[in-house]
Short mmCIF file of C-alpha atoms in Angstrom, two decimals:
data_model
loop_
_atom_site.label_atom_id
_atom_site.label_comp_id
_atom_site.label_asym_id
_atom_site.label_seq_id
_atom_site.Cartn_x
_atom_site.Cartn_y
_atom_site.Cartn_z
CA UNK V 21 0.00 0.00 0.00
CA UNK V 22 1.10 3.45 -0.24
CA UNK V 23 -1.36 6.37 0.03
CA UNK V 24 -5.11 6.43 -0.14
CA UNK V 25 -7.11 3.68 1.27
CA UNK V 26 -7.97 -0.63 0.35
CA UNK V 27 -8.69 -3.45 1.66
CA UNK V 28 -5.88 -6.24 1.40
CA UNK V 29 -7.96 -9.42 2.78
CA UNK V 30 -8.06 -13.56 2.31
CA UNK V 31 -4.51 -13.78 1.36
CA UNK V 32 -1.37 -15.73 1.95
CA UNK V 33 1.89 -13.80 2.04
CA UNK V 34 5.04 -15.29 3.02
CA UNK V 35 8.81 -16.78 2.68
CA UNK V 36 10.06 -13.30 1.20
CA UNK V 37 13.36 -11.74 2.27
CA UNK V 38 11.08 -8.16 2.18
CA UNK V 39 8.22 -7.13 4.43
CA UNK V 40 5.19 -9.27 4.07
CA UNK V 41 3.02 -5.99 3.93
CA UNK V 42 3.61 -2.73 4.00
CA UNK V 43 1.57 0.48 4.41
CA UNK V 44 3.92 3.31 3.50
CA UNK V 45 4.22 6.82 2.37
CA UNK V 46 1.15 8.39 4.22
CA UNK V 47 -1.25 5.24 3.77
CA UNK V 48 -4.57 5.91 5.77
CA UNK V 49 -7.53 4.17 6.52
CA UNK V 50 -6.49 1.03 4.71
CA UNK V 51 -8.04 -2.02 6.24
CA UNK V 52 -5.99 -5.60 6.40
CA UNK V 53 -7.80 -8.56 7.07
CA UNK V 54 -8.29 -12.43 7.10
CA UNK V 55 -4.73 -12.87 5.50
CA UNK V 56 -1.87 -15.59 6.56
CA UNK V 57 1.61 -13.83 6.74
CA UNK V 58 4.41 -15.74 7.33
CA UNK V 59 8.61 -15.80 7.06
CA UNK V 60 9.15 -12.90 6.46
CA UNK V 61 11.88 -10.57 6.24
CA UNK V 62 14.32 -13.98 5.68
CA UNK V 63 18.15 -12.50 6.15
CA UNK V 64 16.69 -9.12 6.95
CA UNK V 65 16.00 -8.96 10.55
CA UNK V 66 14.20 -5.58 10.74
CA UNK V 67 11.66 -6.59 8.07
CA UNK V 68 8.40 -7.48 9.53
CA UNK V 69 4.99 -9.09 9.00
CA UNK V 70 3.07 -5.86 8.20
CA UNK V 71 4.69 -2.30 9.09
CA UNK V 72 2.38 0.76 8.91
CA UNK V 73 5.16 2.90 8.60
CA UNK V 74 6.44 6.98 7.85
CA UNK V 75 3.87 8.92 8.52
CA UNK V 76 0.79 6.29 7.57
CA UNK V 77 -2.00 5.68 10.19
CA UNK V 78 -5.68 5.32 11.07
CA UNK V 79 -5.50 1.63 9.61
CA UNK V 80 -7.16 -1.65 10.55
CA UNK V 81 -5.36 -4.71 10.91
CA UNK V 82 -7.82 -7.53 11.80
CA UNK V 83 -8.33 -11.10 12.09
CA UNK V 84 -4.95 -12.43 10.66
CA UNK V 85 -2.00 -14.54 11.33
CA UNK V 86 1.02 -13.25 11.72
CA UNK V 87 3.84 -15.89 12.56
CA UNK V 88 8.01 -16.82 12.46
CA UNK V 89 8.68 -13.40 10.68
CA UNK V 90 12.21 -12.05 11.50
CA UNK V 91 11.08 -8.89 12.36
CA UNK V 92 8.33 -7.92 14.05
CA UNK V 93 4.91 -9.49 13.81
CA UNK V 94 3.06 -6.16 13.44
CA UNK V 95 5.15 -3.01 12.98
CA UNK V 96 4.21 0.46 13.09
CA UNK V 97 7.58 2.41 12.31
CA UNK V 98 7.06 6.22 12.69
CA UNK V 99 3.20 5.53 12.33
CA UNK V 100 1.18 8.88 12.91
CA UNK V 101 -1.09 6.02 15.13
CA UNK V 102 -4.48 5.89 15.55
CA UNK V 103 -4.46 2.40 14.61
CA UNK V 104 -6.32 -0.67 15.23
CA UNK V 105 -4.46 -3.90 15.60
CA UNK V 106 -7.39 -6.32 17.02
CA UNK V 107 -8.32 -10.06 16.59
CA UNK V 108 -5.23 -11.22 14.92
CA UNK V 109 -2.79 -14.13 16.04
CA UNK V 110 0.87 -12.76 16.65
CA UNK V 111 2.78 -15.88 17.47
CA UNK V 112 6.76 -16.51 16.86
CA UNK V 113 7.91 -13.25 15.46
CA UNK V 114 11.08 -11.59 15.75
CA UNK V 115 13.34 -14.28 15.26
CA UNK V 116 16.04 -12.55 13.24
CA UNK V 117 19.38 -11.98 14.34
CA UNK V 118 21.99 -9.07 14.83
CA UNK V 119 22.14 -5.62 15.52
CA UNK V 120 19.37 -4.51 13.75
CA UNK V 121 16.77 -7.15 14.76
CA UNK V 122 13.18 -6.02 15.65
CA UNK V 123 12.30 -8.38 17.75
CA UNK V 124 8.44 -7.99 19.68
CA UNK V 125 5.07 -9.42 18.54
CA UNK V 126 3.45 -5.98 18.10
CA UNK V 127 5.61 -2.64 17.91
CA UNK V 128 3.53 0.51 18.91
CA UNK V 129 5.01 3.95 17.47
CA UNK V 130 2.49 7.53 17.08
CA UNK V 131 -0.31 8.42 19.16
CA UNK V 132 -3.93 6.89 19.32
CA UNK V 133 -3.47 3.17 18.83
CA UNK V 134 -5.39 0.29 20.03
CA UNK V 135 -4.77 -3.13 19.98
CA UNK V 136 -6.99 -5.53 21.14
CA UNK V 137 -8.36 -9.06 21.68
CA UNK V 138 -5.35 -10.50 19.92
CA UNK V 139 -3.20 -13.83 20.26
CA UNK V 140 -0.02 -12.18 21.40
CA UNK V 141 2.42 -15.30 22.14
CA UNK V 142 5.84 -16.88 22.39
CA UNK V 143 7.32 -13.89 19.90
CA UNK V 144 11.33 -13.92 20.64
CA UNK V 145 10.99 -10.08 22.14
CA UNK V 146 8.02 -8.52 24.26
CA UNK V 147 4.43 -9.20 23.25
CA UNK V 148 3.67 -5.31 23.14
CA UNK V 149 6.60 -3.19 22.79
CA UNK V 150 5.10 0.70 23.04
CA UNK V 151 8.08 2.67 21.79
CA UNK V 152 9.43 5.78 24.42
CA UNK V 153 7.45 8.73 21.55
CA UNK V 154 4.41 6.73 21.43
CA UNK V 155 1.25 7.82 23.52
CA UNK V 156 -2.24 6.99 24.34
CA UNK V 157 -1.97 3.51 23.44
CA UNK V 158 -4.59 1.39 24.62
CA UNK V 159 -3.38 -2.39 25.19
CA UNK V 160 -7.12 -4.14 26.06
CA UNK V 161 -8.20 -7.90 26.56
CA UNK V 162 -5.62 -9.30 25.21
CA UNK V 163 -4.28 -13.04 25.47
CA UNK V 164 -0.54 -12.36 25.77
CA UNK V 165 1.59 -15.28 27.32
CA UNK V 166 4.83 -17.13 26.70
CA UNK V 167 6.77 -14.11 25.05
CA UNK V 168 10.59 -14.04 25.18
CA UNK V 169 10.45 -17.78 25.81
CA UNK V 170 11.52 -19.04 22.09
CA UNK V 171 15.01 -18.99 20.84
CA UNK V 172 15.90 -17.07 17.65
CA UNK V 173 16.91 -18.67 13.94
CA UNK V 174 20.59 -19.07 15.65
CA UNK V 175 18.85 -20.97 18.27
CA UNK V 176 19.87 -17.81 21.17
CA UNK V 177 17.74 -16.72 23.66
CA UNK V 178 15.07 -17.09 25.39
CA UNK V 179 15.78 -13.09 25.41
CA UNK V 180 13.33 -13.32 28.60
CA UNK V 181 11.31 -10.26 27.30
CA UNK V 182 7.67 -9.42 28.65
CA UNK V 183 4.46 -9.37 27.93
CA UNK V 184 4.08 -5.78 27.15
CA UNK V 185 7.00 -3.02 27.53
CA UNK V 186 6.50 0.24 27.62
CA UNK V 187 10.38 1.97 26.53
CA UNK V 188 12.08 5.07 27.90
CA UNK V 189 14.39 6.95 25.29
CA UNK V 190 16.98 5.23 26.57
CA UNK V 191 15.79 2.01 26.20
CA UNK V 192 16.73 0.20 22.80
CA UNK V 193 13.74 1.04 20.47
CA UNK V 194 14.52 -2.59 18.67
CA UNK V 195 14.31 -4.91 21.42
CA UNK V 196 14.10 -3.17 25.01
CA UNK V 197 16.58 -3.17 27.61
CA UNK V 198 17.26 -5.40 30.70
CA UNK V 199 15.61 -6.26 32.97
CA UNK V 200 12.97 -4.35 31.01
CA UNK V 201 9.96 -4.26 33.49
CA UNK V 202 9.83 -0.38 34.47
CA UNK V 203 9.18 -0.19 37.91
CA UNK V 204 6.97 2.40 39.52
CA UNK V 205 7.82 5.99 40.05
CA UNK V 206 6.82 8.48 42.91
CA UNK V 207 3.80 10.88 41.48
CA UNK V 208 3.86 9.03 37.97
CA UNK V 209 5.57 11.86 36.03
CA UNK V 210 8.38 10.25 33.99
CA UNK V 211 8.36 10.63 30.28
CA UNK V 212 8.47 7.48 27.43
CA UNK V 213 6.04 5.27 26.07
CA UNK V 214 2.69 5.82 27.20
CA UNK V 215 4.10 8.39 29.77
CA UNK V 216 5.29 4.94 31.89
CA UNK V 217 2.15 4.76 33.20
CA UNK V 218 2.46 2.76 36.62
CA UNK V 219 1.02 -0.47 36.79
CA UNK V 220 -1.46 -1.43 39.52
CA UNK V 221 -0.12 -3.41 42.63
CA UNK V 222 -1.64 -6.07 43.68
CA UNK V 223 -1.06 -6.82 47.23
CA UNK V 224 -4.06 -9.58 47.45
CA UNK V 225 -6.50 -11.34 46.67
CA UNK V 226 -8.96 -13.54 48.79
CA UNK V 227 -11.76 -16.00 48.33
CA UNK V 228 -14.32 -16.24 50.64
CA UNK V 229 -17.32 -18.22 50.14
CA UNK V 230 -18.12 -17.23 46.56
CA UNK V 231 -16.53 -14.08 45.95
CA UNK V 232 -13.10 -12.97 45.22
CA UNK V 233 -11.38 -9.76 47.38
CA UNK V 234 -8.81 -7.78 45.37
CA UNK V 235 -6.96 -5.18 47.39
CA UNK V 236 -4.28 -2.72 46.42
CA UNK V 237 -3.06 0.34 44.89
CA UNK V 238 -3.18 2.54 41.12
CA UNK V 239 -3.33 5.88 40.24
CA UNK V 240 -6.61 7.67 40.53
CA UNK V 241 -9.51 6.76 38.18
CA UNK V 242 -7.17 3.82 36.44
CA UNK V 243 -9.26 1.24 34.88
CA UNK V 244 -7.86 -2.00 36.09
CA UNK V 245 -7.81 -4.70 33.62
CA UNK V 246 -7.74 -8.43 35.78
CA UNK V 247 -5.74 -11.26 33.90
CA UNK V 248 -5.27 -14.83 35.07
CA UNK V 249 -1.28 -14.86 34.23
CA UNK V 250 0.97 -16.86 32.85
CA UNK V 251 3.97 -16.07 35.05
CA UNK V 252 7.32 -15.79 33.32
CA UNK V 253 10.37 -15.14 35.36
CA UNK V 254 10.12 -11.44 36.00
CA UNK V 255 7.10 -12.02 38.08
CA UNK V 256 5.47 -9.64 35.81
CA UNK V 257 2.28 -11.14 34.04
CA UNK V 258 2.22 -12.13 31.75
CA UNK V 259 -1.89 -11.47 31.12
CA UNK V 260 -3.04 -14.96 29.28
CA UNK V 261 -6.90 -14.70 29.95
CA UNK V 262 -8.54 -11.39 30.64
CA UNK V 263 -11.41 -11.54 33.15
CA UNK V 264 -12.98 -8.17 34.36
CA UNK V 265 -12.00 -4.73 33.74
CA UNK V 266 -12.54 -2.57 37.39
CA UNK V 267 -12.68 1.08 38.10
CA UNK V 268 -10.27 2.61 40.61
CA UNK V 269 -12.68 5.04 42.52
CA UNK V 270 -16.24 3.63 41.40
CA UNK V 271 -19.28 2.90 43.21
CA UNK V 272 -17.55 -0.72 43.16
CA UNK V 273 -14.41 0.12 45.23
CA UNK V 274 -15.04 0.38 48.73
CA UNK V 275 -11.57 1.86 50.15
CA UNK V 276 -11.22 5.32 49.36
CA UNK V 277 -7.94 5.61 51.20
CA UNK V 278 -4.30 6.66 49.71
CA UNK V 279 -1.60 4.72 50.83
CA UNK V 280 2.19 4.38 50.17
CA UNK V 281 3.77 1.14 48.48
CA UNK V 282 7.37 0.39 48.13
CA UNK V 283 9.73 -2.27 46.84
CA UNK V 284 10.46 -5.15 47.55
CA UNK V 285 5.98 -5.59 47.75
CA UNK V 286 5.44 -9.90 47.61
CA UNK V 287 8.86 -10.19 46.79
CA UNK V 288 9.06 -8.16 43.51
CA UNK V 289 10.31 -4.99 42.90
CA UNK V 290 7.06 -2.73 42.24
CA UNK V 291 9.01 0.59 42.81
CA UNK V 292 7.27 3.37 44.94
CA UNK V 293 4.20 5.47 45.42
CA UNK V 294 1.60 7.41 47.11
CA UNK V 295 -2.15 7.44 45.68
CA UNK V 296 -5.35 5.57 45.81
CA UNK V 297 -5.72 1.93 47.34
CA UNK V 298 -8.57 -0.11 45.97
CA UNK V 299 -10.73 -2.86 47.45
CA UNK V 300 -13.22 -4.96 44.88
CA UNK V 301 -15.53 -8.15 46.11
CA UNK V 302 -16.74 -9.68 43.02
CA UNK V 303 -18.06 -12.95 42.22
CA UNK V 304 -14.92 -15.41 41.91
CA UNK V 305 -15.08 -15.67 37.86
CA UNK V 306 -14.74 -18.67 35.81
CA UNK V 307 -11.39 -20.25 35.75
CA UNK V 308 -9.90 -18.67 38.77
CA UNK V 309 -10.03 -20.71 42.07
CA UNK V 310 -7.07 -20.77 45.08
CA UNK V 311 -3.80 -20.60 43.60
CA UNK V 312 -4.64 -19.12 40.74
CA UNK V 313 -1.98 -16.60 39.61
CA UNK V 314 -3.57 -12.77 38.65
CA UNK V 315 -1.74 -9.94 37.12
CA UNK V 316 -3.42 -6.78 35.61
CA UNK V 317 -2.81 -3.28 33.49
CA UNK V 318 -3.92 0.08 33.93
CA UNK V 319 -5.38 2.18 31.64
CA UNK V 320 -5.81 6.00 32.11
CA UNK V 321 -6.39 8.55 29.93
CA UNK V 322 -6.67 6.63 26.91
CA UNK V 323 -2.76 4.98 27.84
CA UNK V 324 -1.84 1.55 28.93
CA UNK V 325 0.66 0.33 31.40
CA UNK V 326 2.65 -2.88 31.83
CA UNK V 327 1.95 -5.96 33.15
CA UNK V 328 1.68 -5.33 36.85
CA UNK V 329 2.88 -7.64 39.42
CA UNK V 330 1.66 -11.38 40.11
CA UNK V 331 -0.25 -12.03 43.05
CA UNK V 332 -1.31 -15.87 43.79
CA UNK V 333 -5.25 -16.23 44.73
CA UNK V 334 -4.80 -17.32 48.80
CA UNK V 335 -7.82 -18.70 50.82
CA UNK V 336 -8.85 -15.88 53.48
CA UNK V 337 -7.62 -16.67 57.12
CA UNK V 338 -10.55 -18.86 59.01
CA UNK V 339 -12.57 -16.05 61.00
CA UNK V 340 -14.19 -18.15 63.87
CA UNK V 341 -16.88 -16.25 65.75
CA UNK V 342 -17.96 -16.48 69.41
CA UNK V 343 -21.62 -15.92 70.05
CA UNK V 344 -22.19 -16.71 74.08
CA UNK V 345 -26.02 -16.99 75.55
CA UNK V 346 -27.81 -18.05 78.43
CA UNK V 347 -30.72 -19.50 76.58
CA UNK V 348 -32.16 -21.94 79.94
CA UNK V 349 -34.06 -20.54 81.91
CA UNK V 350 -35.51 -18.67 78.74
CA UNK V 351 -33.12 -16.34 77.92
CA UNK V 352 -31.84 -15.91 81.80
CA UNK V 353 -29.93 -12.45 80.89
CA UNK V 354 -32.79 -10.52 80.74
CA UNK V 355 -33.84 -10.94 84.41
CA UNK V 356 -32.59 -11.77 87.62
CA UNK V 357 -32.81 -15.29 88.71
CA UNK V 358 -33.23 -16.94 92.07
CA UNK V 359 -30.00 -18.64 93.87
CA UNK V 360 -30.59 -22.58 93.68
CA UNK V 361 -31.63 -21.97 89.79
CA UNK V 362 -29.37 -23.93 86.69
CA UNK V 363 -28.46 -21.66 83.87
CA UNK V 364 -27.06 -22.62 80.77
CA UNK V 365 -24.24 -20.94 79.20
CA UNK V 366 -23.66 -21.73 75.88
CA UNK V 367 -21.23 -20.48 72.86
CA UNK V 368 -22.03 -21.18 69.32
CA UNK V 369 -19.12 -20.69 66.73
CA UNK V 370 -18.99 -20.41 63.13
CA UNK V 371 -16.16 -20.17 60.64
CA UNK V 372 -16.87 -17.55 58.71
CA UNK V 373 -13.57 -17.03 56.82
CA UNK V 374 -11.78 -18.67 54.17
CA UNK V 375 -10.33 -21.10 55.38
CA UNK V 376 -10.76 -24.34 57.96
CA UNK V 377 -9.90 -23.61 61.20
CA UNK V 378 -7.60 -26.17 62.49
CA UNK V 379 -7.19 -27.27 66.32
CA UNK V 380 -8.87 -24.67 67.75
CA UNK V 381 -10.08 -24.21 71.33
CA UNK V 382 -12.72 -22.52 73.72
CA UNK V 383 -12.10 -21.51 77.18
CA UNK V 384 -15.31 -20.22 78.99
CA UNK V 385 -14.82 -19.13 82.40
CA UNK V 386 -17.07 -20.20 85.10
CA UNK V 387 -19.38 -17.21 86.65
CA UNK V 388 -18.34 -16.18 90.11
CA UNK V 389 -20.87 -17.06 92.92
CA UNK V 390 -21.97 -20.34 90.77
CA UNK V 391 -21.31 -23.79 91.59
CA UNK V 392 -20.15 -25.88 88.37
CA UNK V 393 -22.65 -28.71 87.37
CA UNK V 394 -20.83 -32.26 86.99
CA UNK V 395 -20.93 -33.92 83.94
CA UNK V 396 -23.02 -30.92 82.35
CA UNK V 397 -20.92 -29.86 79.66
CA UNK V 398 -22.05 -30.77 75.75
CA UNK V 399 -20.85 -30.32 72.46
CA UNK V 400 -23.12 -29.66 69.48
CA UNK V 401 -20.52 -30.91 66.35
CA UNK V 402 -23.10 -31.56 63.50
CA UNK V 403 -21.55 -33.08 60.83
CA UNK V 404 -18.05 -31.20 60.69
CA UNK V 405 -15.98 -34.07 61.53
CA UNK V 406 -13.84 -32.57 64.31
CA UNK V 407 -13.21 -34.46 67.68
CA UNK V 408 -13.18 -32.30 70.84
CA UNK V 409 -11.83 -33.16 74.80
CA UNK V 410 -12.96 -30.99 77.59
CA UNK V 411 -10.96 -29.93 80.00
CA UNK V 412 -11.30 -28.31 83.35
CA UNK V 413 -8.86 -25.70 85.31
CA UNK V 414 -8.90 -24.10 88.56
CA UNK V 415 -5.96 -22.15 88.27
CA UNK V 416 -8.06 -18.65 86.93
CA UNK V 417 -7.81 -20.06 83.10
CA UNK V 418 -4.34 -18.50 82.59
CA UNK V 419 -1.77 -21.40 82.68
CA UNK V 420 -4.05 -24.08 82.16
CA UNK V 421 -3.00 -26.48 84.76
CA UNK V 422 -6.05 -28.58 84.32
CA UNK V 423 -7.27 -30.82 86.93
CA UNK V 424 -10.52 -32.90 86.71
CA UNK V 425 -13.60 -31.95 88.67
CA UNK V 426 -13.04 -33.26 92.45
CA UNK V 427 -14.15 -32.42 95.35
CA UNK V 428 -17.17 -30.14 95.71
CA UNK V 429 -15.51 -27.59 97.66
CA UNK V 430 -18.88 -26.78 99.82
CA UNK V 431 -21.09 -27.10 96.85
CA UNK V 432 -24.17 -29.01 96.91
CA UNK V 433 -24.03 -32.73 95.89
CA UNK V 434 -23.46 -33.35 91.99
CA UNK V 435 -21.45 -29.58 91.54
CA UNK V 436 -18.51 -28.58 92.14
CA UNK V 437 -17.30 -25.01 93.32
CA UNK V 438 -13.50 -25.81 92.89
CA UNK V 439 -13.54 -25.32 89.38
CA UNK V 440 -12.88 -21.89 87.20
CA UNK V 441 -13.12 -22.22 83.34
CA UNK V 442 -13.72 -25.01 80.77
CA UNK V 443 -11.63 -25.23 77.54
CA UNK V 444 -12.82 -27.77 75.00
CA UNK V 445 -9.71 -28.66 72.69
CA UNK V 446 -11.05 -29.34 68.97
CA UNK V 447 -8.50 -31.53 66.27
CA UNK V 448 -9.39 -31.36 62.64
CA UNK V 449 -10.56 -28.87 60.54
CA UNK V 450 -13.95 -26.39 61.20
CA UNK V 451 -14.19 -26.23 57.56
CA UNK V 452 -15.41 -22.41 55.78
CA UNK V 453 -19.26 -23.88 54.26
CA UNK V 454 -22.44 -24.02 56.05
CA UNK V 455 -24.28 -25.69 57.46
CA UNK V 456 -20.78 -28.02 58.22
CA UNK V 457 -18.86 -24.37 59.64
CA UNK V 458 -20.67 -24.04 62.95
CA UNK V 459 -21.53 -26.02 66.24
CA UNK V 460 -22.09 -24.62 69.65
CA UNK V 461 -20.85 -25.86 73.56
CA UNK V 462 -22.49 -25.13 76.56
CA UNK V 463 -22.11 -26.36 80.53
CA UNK V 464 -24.66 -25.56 82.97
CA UNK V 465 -23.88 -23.78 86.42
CA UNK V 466 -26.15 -23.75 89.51
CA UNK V 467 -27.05 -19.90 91.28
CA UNK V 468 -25.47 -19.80 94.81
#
């Protein structure tokens, strides 16, 4: 192509020592779809699939395959932008060799781009390389995995490139720099490739019951797009299967605090910050489950960031909650009962975390001026398959010396007055789902 507009589509285009494609010489509005392109730019390592190049922009690339060309998959050398690279399959690109060798999936030059729901994979160099003059380049719902994994035609590598890089000027333009993650800056105002947006930080995420909680920090208003990952060594995404996209300040986040992060943040390097934290509980969405790996992007202002950290989808902490009563006589707190009268204390628990509770205990303390009941104390279990012993202490329930109930100590026959507290010791799990979560105890002590 070369100036005006067309339509290349349905066609085949490979094992050429040139560029498979090129738009050139202040192409516009050209549309390229359905076609195969493949081995190109043999001996000629800067030769790509398809380049949109000098000046050309506002074209549509859609729907095609783009694989094993030496240079990159899809290039857009000193594009004026505002193009839109979505639906295609960009897999094993940037393969050729020496000095000049372009080397990512998808290179990103001019403002106004957008690439989206593509195949980004196992390309020799970065899935998404967003050169340090490009801006407002949106990088959305994208499958992007396994990039700078492959070795190059001389067999070198991996080059152990990521998923998307966003370059400073002093970055190589070609292939990046090492360690080529760009870590987060203080007030976000460094200059390159997308401005170096900062990536969110993920400092958790939870299941409980049903839903999924996803805690940390990005800049204000970001739109967080949620990836299960495919890790690669940087601990970096890479973003393999978009889930959700979440707003950083809606009606959805409910923490509305700032906060400062900084490095190392779950063992990675994340750099440093102050701004907004964010807090979402959403249903836990297909495919993700405990131990599921997450990373995410931000986008603001129409620009897209890297890959943020990985964070590892934990089980929340068991939360086991203490409800105590005095349901016999009927509900004996609510009015004063005679001396000589039996009240029931009882506790009911539940686990209402994420997690089984294991070997946990209850120590209830006796009530002063009452005389413990022998052989009173019960254990409601259901079905949750933990065991329990009961023990007894008349030491004030601090050391737990336990002794068993003995002598009455002046109380009336079948109680005994010696004893302070009684701990029931559980082993095995209280596991997280009702109705199997919950049981109660309860002991019955006579008025004096």
């Amino acid at each position: 192509g070369g100036g005006g507009s067309g339509t290349i589509r349905n066609n085949l285009v490979g094992f050429s020592a040139g560029k498979g494609l090129q738009l050139g010489g202040g192409s516009t509005a050209w549309l390229v779809e359905n076609n195969e392109v493949r081995f190109n730019g043999i001996g000629n390592p800067s030769l790509d699939g398809i380049d949109i190049e000098n000046g050309s922009g506002g074209c549509t690339v859609r729907g095609n395959l783009f694989v094993g060309n030496e240079g990159a998959g899809i290039d857009t050398f000193q594009s004026s932008g505002g193009n839109t690279i979505e639906n295609n399959t960009v897999t094993g690109n940037g393969i050729g060799t020496g000095a000049s060798a372009v080397t990512p999936g998808v290179r990103v030059y001019g403002a106004g781009s957008t690439v989206s729901l593509n195949i980004i994979n196992a390309n020799f160099g970065a899935g998404v390389m967003v050169t340090s003059g490009a801006t407002a380049s949106v990088i959305t719902r994208n499958s992007i995995f396994a990039n700078g994994t492959i070795t190059n035609k001389s067999a070198a590598g991996p080059s152990g490139q990521i998923g998307i890089d966003l370059l400073s000027a002093a970055n190589s333009q070609l292939a990046g720099t090492s360690p080529f993650v760009t870590t987060n800056d203080s007030g976000d105002a460094d200059a390159g490739g997308n401005g170096l947006l900062n990536f969110p930080v993920l400092t958790s995420a939870r299941v409980i019951g049903g839903n999924i909680t996803l805690q940390g920090y990005s800049r204000p208003g970001a739109a967080i797009e949620l990836f299960v990952a495919a890790p690669d060594p940087s601990g970096f995404g890479e973003g393999q299967t978009y889930l959700l996209t979440l707003t950083e300040g809606s009606a959805a986040d409910t923490d509305a605090g700032t906060g400062t992060y900084t490095s190392p943040l779950n063992g990675l390097n994340v750099g440093t910050d102050t701004t907004n934290l964010f807090s979402f509980t959403i249903p836990v969405p297909a495919g993700v489950a405990v131990g599921t790996v997450l990373t995410s992007t931000a986008t603001l202002s129409g620009a897209t960031s890297e890959f943020s950290g990985n964070v590892t989808v934990a089980a929340a902490p068991p939360d086991v909650t203490l409800v105590k009563s005095c349901p016999a006589p009927a509900d004996c707190t609510t009015a004063p009962q005679q001396p000589g009268t039996d009240l029931t204390y009882q506790i009911d628990f539940a686990n209402v975390g994420g997690s089984p509770a294991q070997s946990f205990v209850i120590t209830d303390q006796i009530p002063s001026d009452t005389d413990f009941k022998v052989g009173s104390v019960t254990t409601n279990l259901g079905t949750t398959g933990l065991t329990v012993s009961v023990v007894y202490s008349n030491d004030g329930g601090t050391t737990y010396t336990y002794t068993p109930v003995s002598g009455a100590g002046g109380a009336p026959a079948g109680y005994d007055r010696s004893v302070t507290h009684v701990r029931w010791v559980f082993t095995g799990n209280l596991v997280q789902t009702a109705p199997n979560n919950a049981g109660s105890v309860s002991f019955i002590a006579r008025i004096r």
